[in-house]
PDB file of C-alpha atoms and ligand atoms in Angstrom:
ATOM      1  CA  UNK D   1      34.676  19.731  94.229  1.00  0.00           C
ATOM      2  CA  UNK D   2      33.270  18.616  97.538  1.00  0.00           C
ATOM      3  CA  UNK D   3      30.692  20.520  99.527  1.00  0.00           C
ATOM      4  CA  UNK D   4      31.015  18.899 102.862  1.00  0.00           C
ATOM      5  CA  UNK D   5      27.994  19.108 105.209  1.00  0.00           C
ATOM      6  CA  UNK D   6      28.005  20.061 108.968  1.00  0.00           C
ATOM      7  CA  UNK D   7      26.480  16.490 109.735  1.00  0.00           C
ATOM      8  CA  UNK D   8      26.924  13.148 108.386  1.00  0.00           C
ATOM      9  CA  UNK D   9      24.800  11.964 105.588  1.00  0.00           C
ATOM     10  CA  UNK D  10      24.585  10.842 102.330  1.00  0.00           C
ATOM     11  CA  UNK D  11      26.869  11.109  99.712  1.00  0.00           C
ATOM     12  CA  UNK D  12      25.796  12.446  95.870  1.00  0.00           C
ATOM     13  CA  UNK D  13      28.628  11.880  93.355  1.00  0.00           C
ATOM     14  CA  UNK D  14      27.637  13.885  89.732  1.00  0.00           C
ATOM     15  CA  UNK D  15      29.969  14.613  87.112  1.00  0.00           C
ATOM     16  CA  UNK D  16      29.745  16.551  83.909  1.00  0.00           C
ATOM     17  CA  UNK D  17      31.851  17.496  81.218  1.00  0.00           C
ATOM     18  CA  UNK D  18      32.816  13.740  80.387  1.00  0.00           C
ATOM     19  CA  UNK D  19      32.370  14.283  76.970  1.00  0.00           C
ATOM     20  CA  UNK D  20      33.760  18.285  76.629  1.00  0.00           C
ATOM     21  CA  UNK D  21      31.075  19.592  74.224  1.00  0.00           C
ATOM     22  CA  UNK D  22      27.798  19.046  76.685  1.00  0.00           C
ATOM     23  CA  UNK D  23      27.488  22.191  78.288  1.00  0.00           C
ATOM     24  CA  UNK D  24      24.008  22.054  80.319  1.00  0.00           C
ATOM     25  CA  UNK D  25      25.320  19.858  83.458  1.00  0.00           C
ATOM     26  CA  UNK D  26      28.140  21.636  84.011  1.00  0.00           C
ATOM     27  CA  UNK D  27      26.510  24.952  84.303  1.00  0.00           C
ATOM     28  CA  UNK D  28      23.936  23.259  86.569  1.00  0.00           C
ATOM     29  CA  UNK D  29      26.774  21.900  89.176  1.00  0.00           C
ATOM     30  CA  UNK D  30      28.698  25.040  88.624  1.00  0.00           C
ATOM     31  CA  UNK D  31      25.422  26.769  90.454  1.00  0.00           C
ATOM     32  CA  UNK D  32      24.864  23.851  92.347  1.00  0.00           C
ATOM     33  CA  UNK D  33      27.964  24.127  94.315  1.00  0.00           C
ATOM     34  CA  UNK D  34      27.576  28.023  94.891  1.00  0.00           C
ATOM     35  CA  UNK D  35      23.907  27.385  95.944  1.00  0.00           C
ATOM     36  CA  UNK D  36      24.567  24.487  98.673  1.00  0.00           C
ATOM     37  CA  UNK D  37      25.415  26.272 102.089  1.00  0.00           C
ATOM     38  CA  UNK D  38      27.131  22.992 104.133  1.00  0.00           C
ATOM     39  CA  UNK D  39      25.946  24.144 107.565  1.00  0.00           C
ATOM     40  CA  UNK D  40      22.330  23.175 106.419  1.00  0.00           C
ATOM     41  CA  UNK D  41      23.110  19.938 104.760  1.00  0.00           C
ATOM     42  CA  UNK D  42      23.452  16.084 106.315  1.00  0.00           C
ATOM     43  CA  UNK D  43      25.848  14.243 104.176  1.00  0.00           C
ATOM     44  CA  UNK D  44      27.772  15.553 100.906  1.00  0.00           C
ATOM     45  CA  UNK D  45      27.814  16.782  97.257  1.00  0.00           C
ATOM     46  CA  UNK D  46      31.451  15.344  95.641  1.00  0.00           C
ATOM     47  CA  UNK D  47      31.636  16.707  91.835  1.00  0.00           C
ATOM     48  CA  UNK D  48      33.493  16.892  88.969  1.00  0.00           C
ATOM     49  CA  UNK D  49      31.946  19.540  86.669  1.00  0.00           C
ATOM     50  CA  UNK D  50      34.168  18.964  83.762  1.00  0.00           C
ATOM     51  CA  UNK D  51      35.737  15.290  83.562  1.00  0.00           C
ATOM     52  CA  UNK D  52      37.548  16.063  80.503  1.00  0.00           C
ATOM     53  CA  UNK D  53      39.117  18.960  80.285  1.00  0.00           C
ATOM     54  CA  UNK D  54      40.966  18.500  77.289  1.00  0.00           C
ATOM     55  CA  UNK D  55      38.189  17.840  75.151  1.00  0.00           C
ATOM     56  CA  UNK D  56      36.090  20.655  77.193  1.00  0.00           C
ATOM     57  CA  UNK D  57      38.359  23.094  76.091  1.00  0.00           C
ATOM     58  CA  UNK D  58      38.931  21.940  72.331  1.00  0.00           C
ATOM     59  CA  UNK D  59      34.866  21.527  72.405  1.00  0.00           C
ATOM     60  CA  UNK D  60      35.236  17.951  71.829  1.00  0.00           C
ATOM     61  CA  UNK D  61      33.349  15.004  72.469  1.00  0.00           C
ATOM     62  CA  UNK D  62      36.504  13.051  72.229  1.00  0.00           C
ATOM     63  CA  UNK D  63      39.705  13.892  74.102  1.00  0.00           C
ATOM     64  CA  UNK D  64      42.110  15.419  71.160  1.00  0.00           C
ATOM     65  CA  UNK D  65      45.316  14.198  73.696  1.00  0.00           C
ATOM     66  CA  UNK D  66      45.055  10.418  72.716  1.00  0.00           C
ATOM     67  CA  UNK D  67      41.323  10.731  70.320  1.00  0.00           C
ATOM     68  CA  UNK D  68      39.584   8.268  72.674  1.00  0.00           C
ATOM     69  CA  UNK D  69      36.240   8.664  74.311  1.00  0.00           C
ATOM     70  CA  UNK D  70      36.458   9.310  77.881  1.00  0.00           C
ATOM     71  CA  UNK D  71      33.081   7.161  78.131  1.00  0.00           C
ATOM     72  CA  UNK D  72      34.276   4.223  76.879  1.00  0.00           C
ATOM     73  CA  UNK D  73      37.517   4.100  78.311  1.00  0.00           C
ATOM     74  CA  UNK D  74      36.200   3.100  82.478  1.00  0.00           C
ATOM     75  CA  UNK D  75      37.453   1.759  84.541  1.00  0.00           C
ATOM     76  CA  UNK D  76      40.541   3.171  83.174  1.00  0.00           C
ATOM     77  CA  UNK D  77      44.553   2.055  83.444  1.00  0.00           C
ATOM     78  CA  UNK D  78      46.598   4.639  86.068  1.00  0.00           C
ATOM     79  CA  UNK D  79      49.467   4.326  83.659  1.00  0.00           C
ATOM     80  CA  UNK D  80      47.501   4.042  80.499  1.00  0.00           C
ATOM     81  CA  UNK D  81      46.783   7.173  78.265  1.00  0.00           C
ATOM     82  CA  UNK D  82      45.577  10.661  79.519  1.00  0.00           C
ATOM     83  CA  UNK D  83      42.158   9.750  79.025  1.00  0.00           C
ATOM     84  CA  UNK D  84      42.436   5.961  80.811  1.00  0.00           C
ATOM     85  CA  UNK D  85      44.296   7.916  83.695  1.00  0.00           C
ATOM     86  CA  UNK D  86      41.034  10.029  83.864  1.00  0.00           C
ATOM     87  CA  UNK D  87      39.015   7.031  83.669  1.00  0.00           C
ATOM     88  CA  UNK D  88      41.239   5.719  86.523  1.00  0.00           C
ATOM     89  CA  UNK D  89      40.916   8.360  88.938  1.00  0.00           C
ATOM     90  CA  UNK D  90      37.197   8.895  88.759  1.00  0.00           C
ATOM     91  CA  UNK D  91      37.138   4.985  88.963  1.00  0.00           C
ATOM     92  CA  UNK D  92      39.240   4.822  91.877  1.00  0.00           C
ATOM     93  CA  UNK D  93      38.999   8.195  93.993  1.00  0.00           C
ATOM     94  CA  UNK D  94      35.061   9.316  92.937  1.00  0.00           C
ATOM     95  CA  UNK D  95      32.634   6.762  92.355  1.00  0.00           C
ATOM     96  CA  UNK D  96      33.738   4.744  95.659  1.00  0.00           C
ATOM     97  CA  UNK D  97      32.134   7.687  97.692  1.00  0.00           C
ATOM     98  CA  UNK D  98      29.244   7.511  96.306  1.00  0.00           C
ATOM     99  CA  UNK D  99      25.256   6.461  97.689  1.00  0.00           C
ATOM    100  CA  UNK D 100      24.343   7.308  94.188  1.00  0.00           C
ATOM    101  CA  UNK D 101      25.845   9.100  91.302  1.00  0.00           C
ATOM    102  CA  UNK D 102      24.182  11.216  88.287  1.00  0.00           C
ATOM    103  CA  UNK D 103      26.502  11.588  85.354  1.00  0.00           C
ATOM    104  CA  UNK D 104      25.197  14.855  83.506  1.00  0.00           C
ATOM    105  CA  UNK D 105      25.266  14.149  79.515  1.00  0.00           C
ATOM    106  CA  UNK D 106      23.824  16.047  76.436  1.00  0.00           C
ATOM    107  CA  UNK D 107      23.928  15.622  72.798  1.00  0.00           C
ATOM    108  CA  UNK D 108      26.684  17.911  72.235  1.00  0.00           C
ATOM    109  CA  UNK D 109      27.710  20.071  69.229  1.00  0.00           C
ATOM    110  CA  UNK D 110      26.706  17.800  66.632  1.00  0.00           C
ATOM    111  CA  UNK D 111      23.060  15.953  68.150  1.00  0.00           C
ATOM    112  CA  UNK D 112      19.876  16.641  69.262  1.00  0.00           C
ATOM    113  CA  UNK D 113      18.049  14.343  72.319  1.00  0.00           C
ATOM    114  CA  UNK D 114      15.553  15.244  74.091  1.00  0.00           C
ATOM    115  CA  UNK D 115      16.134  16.319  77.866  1.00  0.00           C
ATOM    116  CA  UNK D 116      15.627  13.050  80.002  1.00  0.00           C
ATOM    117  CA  UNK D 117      16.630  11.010  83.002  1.00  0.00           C
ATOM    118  CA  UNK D 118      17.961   7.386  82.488  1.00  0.00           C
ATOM    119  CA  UNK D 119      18.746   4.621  84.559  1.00  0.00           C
ATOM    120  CA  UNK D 120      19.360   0.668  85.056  1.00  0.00           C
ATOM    121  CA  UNK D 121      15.973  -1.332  85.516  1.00  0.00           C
ATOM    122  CA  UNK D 122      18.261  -3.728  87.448  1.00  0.00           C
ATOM    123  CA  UNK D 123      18.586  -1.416  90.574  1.00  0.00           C
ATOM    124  CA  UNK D 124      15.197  -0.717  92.328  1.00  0.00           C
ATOM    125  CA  UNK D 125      17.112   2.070  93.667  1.00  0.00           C
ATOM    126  CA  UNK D 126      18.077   3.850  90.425  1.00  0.00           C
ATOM    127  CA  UNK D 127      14.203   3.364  89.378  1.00  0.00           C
ATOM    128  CA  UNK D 128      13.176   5.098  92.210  1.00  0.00           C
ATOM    129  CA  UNK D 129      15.868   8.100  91.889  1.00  0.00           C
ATOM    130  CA  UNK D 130      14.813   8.264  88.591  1.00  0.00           C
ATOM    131  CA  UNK D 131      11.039   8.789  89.705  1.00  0.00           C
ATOM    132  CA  UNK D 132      12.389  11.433  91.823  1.00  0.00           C
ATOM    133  CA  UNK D 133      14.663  13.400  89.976  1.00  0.00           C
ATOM    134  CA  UNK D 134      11.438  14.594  87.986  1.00  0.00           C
ATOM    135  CA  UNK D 135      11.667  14.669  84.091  1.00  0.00           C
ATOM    136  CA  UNK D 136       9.156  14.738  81.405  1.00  0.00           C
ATOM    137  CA  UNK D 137      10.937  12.103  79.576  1.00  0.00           C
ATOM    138  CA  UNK D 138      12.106   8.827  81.757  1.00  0.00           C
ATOM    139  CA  UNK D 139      14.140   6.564  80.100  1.00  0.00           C
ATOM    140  CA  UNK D 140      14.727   2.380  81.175  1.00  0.00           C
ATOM    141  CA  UNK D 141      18.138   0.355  80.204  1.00  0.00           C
ATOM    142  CA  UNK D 142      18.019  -3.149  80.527  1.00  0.00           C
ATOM    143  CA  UNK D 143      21.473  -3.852  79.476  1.00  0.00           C
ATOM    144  CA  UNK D 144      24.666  -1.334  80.468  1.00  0.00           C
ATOM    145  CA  UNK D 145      27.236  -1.192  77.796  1.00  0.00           C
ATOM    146  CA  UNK D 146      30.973  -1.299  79.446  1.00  0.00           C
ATOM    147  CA  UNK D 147      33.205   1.366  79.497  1.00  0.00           C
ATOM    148  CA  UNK D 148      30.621   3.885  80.590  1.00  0.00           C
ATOM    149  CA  UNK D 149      31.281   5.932  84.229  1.00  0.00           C
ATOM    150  CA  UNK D 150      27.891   3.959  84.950  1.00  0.00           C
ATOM    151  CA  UNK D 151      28.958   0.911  83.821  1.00  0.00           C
ATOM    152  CA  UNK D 152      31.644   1.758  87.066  1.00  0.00           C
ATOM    153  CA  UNK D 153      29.092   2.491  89.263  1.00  0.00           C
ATOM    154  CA  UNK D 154      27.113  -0.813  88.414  1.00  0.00           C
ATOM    155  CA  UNK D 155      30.205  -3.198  89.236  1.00  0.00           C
ATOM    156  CA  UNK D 156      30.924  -1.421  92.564  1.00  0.00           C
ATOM    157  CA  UNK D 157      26.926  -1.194  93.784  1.00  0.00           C
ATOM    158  CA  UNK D 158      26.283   2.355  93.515  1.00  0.00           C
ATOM    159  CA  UNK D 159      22.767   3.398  91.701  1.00  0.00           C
ATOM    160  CA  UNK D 160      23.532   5.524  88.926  1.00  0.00           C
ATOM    161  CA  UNK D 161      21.306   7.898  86.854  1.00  0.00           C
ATOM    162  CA  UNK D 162      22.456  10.134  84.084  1.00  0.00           C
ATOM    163  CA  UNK D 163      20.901  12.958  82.048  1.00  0.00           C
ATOM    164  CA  UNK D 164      20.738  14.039  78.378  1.00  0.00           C
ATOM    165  CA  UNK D 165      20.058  17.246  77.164  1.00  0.00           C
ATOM    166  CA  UNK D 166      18.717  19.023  74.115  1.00  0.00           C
ATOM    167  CA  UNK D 167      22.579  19.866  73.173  1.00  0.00           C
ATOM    168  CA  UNK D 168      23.511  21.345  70.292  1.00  0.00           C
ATOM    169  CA  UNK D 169      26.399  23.183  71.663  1.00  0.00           C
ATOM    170  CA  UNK D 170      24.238  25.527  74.059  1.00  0.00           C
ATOM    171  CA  UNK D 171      22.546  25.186  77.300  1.00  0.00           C
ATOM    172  CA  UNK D 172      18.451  26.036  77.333  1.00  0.00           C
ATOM    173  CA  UNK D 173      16.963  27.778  79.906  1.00  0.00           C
ATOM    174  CA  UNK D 174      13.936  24.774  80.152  1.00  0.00           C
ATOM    175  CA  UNK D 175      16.576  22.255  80.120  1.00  0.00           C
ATOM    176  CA  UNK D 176      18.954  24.167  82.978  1.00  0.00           C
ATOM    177  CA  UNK D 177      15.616  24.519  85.214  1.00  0.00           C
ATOM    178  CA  UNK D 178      14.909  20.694  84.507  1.00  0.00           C
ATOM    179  CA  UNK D 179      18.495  19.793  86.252  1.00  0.00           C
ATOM    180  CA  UNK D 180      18.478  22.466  88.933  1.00  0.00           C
ATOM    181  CA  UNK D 181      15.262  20.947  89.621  1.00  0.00           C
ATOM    182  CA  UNK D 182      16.341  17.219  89.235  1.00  0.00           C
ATOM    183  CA  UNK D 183      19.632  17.754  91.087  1.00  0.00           C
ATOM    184  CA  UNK D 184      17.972  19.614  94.037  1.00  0.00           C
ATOM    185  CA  UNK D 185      14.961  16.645  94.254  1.00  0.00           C
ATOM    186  CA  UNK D 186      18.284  13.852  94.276  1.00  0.00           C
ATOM    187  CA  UNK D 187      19.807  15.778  97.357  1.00  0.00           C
ATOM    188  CA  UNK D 188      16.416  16.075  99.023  1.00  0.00           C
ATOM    189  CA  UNK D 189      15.530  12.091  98.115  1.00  0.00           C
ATOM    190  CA  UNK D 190      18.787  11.258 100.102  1.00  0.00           C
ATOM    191  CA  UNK D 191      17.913  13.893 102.937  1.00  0.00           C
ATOM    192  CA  UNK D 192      21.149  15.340 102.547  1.00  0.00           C
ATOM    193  CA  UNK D 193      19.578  18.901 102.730  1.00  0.00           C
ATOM    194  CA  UNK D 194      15.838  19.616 103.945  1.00  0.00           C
ATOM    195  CA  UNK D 195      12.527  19.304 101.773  1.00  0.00           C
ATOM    196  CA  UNK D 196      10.326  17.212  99.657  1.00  0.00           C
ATOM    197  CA  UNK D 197      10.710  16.556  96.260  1.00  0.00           C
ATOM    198  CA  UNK D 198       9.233  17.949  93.340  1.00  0.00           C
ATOM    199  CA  UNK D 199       7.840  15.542  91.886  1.00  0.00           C
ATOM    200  CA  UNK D 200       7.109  15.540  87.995  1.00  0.00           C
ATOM    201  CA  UNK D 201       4.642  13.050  86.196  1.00  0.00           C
ATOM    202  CA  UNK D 202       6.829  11.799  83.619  1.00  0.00           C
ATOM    203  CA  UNK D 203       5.283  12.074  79.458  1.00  0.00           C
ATOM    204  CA  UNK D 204       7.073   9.803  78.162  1.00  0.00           C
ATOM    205  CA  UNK D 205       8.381   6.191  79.558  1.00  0.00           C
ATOM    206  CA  UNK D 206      11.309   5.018  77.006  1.00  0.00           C
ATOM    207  CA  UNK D 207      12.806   1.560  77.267  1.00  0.00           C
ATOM    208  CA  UNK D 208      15.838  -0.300  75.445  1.00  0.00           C
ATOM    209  CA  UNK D 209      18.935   0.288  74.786  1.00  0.00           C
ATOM    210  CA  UNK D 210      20.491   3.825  74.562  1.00  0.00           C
ATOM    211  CA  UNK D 211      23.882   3.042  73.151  1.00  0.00           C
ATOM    212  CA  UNK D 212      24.330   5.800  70.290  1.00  0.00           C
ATOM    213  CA  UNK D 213      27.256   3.308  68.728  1.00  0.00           C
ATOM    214  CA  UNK D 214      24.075   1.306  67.374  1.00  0.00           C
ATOM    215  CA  UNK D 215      22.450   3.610  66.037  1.00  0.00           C
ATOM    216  CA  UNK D 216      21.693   4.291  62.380  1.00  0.00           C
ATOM    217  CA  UNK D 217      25.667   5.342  61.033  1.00  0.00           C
ATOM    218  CA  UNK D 218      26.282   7.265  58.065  1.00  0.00           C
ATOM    219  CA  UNK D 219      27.642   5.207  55.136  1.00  0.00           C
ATOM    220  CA  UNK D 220      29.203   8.529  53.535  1.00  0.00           C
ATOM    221  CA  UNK D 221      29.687  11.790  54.020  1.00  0.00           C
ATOM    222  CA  UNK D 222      27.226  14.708  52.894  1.00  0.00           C
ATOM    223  CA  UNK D 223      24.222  17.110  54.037  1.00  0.00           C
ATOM    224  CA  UNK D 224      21.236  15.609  56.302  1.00  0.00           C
ATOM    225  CA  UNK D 225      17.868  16.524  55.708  1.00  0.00           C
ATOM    226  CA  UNK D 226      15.837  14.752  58.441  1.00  0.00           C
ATOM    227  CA  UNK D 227      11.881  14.315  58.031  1.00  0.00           C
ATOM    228  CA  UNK D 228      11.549  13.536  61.385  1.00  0.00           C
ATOM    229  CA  UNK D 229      11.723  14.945  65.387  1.00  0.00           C
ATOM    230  CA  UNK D 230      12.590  14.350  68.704  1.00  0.00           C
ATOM    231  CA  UNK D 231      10.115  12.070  70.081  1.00  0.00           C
ATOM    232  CA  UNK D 232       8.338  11.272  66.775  1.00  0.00           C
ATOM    233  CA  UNK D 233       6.328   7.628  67.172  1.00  0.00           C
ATOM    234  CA  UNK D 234       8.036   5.899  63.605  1.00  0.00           C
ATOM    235  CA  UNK D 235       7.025   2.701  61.761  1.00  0.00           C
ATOM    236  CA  UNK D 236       9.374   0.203  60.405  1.00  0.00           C
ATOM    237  CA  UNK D 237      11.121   1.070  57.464  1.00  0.00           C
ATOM    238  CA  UNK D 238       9.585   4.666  57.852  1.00  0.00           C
ATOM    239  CA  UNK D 239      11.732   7.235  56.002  1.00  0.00           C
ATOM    240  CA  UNK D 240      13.561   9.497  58.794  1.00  0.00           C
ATOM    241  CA  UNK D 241      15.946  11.334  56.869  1.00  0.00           C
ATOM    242  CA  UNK D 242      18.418  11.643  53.346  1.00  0.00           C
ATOM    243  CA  UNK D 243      22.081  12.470  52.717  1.00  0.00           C
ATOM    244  CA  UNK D 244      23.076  14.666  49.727  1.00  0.00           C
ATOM    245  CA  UNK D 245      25.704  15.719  47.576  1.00  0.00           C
ATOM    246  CA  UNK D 246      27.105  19.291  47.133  1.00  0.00           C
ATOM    247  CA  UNK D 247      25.009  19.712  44.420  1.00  0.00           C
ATOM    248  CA  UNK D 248      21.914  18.234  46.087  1.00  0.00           C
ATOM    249  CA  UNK D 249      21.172  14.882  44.204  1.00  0.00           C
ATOM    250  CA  UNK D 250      20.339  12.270  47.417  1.00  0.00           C
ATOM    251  CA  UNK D 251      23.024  10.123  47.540  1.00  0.00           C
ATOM    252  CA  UNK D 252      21.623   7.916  50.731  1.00  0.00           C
ATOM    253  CA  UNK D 253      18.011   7.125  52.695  1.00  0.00           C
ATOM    254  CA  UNK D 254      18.176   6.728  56.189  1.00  0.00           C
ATOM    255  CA  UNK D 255      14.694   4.021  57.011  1.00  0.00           C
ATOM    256  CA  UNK D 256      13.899   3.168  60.448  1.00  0.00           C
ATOM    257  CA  UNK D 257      15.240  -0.283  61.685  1.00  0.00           C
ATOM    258  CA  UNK D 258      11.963  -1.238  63.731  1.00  0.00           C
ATOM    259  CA  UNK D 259       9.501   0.437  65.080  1.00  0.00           C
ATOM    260  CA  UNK D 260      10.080   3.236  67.649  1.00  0.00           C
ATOM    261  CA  UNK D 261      10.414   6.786  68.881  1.00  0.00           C
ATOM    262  CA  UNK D 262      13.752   9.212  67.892  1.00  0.00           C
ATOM    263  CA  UNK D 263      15.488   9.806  70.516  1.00  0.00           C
ATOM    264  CA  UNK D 264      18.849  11.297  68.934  1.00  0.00           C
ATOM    265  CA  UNK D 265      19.236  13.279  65.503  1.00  0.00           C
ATOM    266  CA  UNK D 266      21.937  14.115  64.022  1.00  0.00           C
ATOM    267  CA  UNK D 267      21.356  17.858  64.557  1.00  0.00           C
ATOM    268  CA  UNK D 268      24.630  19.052  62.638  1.00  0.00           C
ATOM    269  CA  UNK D 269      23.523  18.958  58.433  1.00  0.00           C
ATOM    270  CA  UNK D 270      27.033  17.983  57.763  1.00  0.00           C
ATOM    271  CA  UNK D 271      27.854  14.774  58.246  1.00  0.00           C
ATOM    272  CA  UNK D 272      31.039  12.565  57.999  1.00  0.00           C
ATOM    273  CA  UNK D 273      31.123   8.697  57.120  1.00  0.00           C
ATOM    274  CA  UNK D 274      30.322   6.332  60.023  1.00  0.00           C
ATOM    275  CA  UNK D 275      28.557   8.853  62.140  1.00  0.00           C
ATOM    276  CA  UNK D 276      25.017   8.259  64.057  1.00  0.00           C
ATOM    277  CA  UNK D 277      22.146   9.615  62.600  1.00  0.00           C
ATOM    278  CA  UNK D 278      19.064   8.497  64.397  1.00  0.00           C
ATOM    279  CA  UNK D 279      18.361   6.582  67.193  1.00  0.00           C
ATOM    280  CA  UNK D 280      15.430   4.795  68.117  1.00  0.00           C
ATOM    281  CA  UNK D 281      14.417   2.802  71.122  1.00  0.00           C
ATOM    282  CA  UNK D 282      10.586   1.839  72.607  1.00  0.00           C
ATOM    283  CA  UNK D 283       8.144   3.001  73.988  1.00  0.00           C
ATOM    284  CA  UNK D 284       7.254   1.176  77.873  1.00  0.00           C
ATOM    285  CA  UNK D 285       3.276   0.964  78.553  1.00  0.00           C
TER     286      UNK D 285
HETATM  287 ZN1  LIG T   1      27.864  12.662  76.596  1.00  0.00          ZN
END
């Protein structure tokens, strides 16, 4: 969807939907792009409010077409499978246009993060969007793993930001405020309509890696009972959580890796083999 503006400007990219059970950002751009009025704005909003609609509509992370992960499938093959061709075309006809792009993520069905903004320490730019976009939780990569719409953005220049969400297969009023917010601050940063930001003073400064495919995986499969929550401070080798049987007896313990703060749970008690359970990542003074 583009919302072109009377006058030239800027140009926001966002997409949401990539992975078809996070529900929050595209509400948000779904009111975003009823909202806008293009005789008032300098430059342009270009979305995609659901990336994958395959998955969106079998309430999927993955896409059930080909069972790949749209976000780890960029930049994508045009002749490849369905969800490479998405990859592709995003690759190719979206992120190009872009002065900087949000990609709009939450935990989904099965997780639990808390609702944040993230970006690249490596672009001053992103840092500074990041500032802007106004969250309670802000959250510092210093590595970008490949195959990500970001990763994308990073190899053709753009800044990039993305969100998560609280998740769990619904959309929060708190959480849909926080983007409406966040999304309207990001179009008013790049003066592509009129106003100054709102700008929040952040709680919590994360930094490290947020790659969920490292975090602590389920050996078997069973019935989580986590002992700890979103944004918990943990200790090394701190107990966060169990797995049991069907007939209750614990069958593994889940201790933390290093010290930290949770920023996923496995929100979902049932669990299947390999899955991530926790994540952790640090905490930036
Ligand atoms: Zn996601």
């Amino acid at each position: 969807m583009l919302i072109r503006g009377a006058r030239e400007g800027k140009v926001l990219v966002a997409s949401a939907g990539v992975h078809g059970d996070e529900y929050e950002g595209v509400r948000a751009l779904f009111e975003l792009t009823t909202w806008l009025d293009p005789a008032r704005m300098s430059g342009d909003l270009l979305c995609v409010p659901v990336a994958n609609p395959e998955a969106f509509w079998a309430m999927s992370r993955t896409n059930p077409v080909d069972g790949a992960n749209l976000a780890r499938a960029f930049p994508g093959r045009v002749e490849g499978t369905l969800t490479e061709a998405i990859a592709h075309t995003i690759s190719t006809a979206i992120l190009p246009h872009a002065d900087l792009y949000i990609d709009l993520h939450s935990a989904g069905v099965r997780y639990e993060m808390p609702a944040l903004i993230g970006y690249y320490t490596s672009m001053p730019a992103a840092a500074e969007a990041a500032r802007v976009f106004g969250a309670e939780v802000i959250w510092g990569h210093p590595v970008v793993a490949d195959g990500r719409t970001v990763s994308r953005a990073t190899e053709l220049g753009v800044p990039w930001l993305y969100t998560e969400m609280r998740g769990a297969g619904r959309v929060h009023a708190d959480d849909l405020a926080m983007l409406r917010r966040g999304l309207r601050n990001l179009l008013r940063h790049l003066r592509i309509i009129e106003g100054e930001p709102e700008i929040v003073t952040p709680r919590w400064r994360l930094h490290g890696d947020g790659n969920i495919d490292k975090g602590l995986l389920s050996g078997k499969r069973g019935f989580l009972i986590p002992l700890v929550e979103l944004l918990d401070t943990v200790k090394q080798d701190q107990l966060l959580g169990s797995l049991h049987a069907i007939d209750g007896t614990k069958i593994e313990d889940y201790r933390a890796p290093c010290d930290g703060v949770v920023v996923l749970i496995h929100a979902c008690p049932l669990v299947q083999p390999g899955e991530p359970l926790f994540l952790l990542t640090e905490v930036h003074e």
